[in-house]
Tab-separated table of C-alpha atoms and ligand atoms in Angstrom:
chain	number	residue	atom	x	y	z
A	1	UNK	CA	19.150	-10.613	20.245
A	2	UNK	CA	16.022	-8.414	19.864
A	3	UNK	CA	16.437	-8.390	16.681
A	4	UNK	CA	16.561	-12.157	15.928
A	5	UNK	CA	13.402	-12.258	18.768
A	6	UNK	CA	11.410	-9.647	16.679
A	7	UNK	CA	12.607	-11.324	12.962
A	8	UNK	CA	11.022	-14.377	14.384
A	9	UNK	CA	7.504	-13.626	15.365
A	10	UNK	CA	7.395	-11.235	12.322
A	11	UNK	CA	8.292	-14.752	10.703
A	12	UNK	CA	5.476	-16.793	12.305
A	13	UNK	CA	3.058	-14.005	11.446
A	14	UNK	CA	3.986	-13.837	7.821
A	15	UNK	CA	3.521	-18.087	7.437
A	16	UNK	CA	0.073	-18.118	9.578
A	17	UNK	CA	-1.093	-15.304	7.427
A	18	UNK	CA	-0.550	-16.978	4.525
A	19	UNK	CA	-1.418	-20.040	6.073
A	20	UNK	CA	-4.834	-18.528	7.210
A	21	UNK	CA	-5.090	-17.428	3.500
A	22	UNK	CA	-4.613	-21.263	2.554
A	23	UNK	CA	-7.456	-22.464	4.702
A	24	UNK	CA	-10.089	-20.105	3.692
A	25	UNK	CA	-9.218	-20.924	0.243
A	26	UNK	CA	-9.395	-24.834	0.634
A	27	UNK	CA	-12.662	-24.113	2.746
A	28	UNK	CA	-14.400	-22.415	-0.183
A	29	UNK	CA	-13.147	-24.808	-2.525
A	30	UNK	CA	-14.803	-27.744	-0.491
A	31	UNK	CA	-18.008	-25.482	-0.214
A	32	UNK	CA	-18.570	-24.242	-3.693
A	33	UNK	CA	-16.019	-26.366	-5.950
A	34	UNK	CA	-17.135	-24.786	-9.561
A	35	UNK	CA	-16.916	-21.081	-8.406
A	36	UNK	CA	-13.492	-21.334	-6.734
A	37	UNK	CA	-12.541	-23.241	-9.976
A	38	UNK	CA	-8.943	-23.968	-8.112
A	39	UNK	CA	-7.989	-25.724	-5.064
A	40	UNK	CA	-5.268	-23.248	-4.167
A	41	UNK	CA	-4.861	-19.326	-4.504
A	42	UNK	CA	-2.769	-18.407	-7.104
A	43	UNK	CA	0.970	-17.832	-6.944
A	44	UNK	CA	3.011	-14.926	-5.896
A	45	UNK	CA	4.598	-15.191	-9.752
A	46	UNK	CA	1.234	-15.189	-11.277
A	47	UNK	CA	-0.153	-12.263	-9.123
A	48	UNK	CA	2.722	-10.002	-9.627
A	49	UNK	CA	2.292	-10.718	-13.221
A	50	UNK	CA	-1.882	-10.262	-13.411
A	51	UNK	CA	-1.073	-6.898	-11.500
A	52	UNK	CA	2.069	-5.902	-13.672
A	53	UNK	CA	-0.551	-5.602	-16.318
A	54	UNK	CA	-3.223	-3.135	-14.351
A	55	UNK	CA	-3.174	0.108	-15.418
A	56	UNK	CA	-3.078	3.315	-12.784
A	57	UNK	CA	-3.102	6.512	-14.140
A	58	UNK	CA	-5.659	9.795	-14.602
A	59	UNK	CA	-7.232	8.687	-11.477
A	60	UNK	CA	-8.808	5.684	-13.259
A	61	UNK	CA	-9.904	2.731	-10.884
A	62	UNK	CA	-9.469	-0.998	-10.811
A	63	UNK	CA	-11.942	-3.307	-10.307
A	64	UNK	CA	-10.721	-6.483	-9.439
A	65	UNK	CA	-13.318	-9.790	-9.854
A	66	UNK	CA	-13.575	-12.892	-7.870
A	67	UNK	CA	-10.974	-11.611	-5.025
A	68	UNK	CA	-10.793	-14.348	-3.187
A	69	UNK	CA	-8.016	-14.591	-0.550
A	70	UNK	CA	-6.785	-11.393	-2.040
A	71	UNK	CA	-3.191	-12.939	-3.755
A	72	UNK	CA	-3.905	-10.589	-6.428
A	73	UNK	CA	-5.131	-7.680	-4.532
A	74	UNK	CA	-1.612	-7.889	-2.445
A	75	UNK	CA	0.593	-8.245	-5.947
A	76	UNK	CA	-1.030	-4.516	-6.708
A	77	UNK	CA	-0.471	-3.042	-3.725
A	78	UNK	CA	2.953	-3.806	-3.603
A	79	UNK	CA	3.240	-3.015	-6.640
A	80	UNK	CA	2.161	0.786	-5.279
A	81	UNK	CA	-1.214	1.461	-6.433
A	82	UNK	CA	-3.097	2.834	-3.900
A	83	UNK	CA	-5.710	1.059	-1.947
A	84	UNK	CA	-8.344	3.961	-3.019
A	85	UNK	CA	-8.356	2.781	-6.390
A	86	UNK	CA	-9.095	-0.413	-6.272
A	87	UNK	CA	-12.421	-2.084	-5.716
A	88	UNK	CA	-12.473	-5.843	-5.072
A	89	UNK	CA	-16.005	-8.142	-6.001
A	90	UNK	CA	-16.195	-11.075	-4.178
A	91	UNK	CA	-19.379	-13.663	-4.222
A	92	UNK	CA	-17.942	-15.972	-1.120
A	93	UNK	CA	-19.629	-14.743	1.994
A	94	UNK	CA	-16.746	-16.380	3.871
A	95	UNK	CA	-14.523	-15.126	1.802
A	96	UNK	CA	-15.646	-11.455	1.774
A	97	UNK	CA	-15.366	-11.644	5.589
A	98	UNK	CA	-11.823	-12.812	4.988
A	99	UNK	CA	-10.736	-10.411	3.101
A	100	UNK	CA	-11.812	-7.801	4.463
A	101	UNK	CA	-10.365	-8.516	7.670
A	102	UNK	CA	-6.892	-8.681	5.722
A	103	UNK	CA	-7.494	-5.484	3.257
A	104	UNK	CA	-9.250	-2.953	6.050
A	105	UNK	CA	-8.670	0.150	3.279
A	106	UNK	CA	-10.206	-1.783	0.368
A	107	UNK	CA	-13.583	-1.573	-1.064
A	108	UNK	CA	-14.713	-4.848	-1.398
A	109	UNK	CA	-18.272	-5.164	-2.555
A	110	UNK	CA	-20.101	-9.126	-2.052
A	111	UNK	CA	-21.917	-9.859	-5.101
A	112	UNK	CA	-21.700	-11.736	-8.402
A	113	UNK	CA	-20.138	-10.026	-11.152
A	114	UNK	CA	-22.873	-10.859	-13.756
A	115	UNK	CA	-24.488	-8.088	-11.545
A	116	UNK	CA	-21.436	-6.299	-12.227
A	117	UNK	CA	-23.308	-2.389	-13.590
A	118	UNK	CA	-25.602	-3.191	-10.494
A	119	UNK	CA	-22.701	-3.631	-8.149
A	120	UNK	CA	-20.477	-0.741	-9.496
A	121	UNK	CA	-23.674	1.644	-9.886
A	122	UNK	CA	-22.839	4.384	-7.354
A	123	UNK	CA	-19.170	4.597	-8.572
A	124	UNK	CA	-19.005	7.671	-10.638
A	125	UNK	CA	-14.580	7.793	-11.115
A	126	UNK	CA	-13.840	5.854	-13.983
A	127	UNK	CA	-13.262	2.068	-14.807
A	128	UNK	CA	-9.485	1.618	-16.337
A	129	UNK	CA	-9.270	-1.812	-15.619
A	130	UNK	CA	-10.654	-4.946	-14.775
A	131	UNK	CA	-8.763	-7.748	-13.412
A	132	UNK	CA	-10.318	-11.398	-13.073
A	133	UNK	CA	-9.168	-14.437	-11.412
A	134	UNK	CA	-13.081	-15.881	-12.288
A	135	UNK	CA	-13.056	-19.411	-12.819
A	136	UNK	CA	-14.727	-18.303	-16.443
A	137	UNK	CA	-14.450	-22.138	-18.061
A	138	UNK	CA	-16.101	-23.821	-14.660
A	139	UNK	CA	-18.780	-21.436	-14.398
A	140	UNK	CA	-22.200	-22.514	-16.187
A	141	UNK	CA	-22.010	-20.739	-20.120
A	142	UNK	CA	-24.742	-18.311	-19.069
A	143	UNK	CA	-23.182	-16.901	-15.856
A	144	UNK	CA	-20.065	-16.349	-18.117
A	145	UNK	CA	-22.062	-15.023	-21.305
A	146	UNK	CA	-23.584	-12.258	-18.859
A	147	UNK	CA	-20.309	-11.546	-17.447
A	148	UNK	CA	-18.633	-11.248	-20.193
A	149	UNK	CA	-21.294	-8.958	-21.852
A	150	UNK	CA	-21.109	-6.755	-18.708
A	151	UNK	CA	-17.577	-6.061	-18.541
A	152	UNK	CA	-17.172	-3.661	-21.655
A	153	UNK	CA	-20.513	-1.642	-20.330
A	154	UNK	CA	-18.581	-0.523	-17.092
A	155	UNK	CA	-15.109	-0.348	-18.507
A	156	UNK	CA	-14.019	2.719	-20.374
A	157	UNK	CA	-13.684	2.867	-23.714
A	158	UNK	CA	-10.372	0.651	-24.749
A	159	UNK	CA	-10.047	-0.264	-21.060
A	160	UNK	CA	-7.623	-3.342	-20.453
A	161	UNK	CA	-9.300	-6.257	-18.928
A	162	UNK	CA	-6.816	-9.270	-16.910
A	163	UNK	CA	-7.739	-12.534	-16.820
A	164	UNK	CA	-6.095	-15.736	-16.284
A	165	UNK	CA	-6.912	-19.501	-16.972
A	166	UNK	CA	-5.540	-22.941	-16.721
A	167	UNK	CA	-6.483	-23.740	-20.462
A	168	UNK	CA	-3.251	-22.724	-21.971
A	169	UNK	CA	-4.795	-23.613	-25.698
A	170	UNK	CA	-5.177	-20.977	-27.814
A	171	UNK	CA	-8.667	-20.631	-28.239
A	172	UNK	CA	-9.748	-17.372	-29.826
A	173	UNK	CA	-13.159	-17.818	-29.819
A	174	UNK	CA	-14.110	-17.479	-26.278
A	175	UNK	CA	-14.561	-14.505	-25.831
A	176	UNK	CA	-16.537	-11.734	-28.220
A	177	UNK	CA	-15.446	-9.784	-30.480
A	178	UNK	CA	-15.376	-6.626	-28.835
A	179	UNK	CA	-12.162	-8.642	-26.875
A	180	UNK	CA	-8.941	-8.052	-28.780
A	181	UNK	CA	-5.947	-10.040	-27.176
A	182	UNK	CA	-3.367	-7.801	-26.469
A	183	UNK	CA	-0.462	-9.682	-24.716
A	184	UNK	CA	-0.184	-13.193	-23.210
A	185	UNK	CA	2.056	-14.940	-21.358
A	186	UNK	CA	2.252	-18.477	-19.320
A	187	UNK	CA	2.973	-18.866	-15.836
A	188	UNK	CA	4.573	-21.752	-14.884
A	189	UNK	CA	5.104	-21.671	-11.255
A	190	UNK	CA	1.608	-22.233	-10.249
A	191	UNK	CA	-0.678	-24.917	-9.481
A	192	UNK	CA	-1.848	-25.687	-11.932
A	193	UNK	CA	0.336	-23.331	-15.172
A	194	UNK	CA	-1.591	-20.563	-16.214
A	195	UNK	CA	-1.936	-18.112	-18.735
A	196	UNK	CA	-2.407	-14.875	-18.249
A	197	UNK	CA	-3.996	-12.561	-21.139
A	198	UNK	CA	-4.632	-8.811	-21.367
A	199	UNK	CA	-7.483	-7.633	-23.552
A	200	UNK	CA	-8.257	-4.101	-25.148
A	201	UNK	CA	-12.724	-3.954	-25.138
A	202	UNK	CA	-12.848	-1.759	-28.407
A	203	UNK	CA	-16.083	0.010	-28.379
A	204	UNK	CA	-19.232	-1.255	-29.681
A	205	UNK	CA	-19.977	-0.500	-33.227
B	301	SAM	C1	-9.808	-19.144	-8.798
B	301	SAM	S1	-10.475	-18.248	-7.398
B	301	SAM	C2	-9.311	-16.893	-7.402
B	301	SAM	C3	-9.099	-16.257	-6.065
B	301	SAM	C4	-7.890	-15.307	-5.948
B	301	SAM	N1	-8.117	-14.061	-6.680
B	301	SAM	C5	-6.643	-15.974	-6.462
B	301	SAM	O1	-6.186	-15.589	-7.547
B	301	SAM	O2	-6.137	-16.858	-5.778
B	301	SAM	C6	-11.964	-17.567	-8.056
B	301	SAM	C7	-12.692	-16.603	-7.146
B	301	SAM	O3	-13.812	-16.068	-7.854
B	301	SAM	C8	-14.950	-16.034	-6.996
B	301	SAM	N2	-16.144	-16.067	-7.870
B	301	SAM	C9	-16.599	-17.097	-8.627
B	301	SAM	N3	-17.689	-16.732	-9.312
B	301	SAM	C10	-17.928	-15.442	-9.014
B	301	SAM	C11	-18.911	-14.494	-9.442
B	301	SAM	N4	-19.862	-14.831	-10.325
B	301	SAM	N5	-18.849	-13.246	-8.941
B	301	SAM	C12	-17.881	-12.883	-8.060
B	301	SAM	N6	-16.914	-13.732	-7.613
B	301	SAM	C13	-16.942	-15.003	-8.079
B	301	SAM	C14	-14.778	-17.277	-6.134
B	301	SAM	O4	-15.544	-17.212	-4.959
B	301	SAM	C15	-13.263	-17.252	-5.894
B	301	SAM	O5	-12.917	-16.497	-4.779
């Protein structure tokens, strides 16, 4: 009987927590439309795959860009890489405060990540991996240009950067060259499908 009692509220936790999640999300999204770039966080599939992908060895760290609610953030931790090693970047005020009333043991820094070798300055333990959930196609070209030219600076050299998007074309020429595609796959149970891909940054020449 005390079990059932105790399954129970652990069950109405576990739905207003995600519920909570939901609301923050939508909140933003009414707010700030092009920077969310979705109405909903993304899916459990699509987070366990984006973090499938990180890679956490030789004490290398994970930065982790546009946070948001944290779907992704949760997909690595369960997936066992400590909370130490990863540092979340957030630009939503509200959703800062959100997440880091959810991830107490996470660094989460509030900024925009075309500031990204500002925001990562003091962090001396090197960058593995980058994982993105930025809304890269709804943010204005120049926001994305910096970002994108920012990235391979702070990453080490043939670091893996994650991102996904909702344009499941194949278009190669988005991103520089210094971006080789390295795997891709689509994610159908989200809203809306994704893709996920996983670039190698080769070094500059
Ligand atoms: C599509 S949502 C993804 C949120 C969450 N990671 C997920 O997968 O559900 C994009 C997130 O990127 C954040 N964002 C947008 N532009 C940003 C920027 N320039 N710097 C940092 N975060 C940004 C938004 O506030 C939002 O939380």
């Amino acid at each position: 009987m005390k079990i059932k009692k105790q399954w129970s509220e652990f069950k109405h936790c576990l739905t207003r927590n995600q519920h909570d999640d939901k609301v923050a999300f939508v909140k933003s999204f009414l707010k700030n439309p092009k920077t969310m770039g979705a109405i909903y966080p993304s899916s459990k599939r699509l987070a366990k795959i984006m973090a499938s992908y990180a890679v956490f060895s030789q004490n290398q760290l994970i930065v982790e860009l546009g946070a948001g609610t944290g779907v992704i953030t949760q997909a690595m931790l369960s997936r066992g890489i400590p909370a130490e090693r990863i540092i979340a970047i957030e630009s939503s005020p509200d959703l800062v405060e959100h997440f880091r009333m959810h991830f107490p043991k996470i660094k989460v820094i509030a900024g925009d990540a075309s500031h990204l070798a500002e925001l990562l300055k003091n962090e001396i333990r090197p960058i593995g991996t980058i994982i993105s959930a930025l809304p890269l196609r709804s943010l204005s070209k120049e926001v994305t240009e910096r970002i994108l030219s920012a990235i391979p600076a702070v990453l080490t050299p043939h670091g893996r950067y994650i991102q996904f998007t909702y344009d499941l074309r194949n278009n190669a020429r988005f991103y520089p060259q210094q971006y080789q595609l390295a795997y891709k796959k689509l994610v159908w149970v989200n809203i809306p499908p994704a893709k996920v891909e996983v670039y190698t940054i080769l070094p500059q020449e």
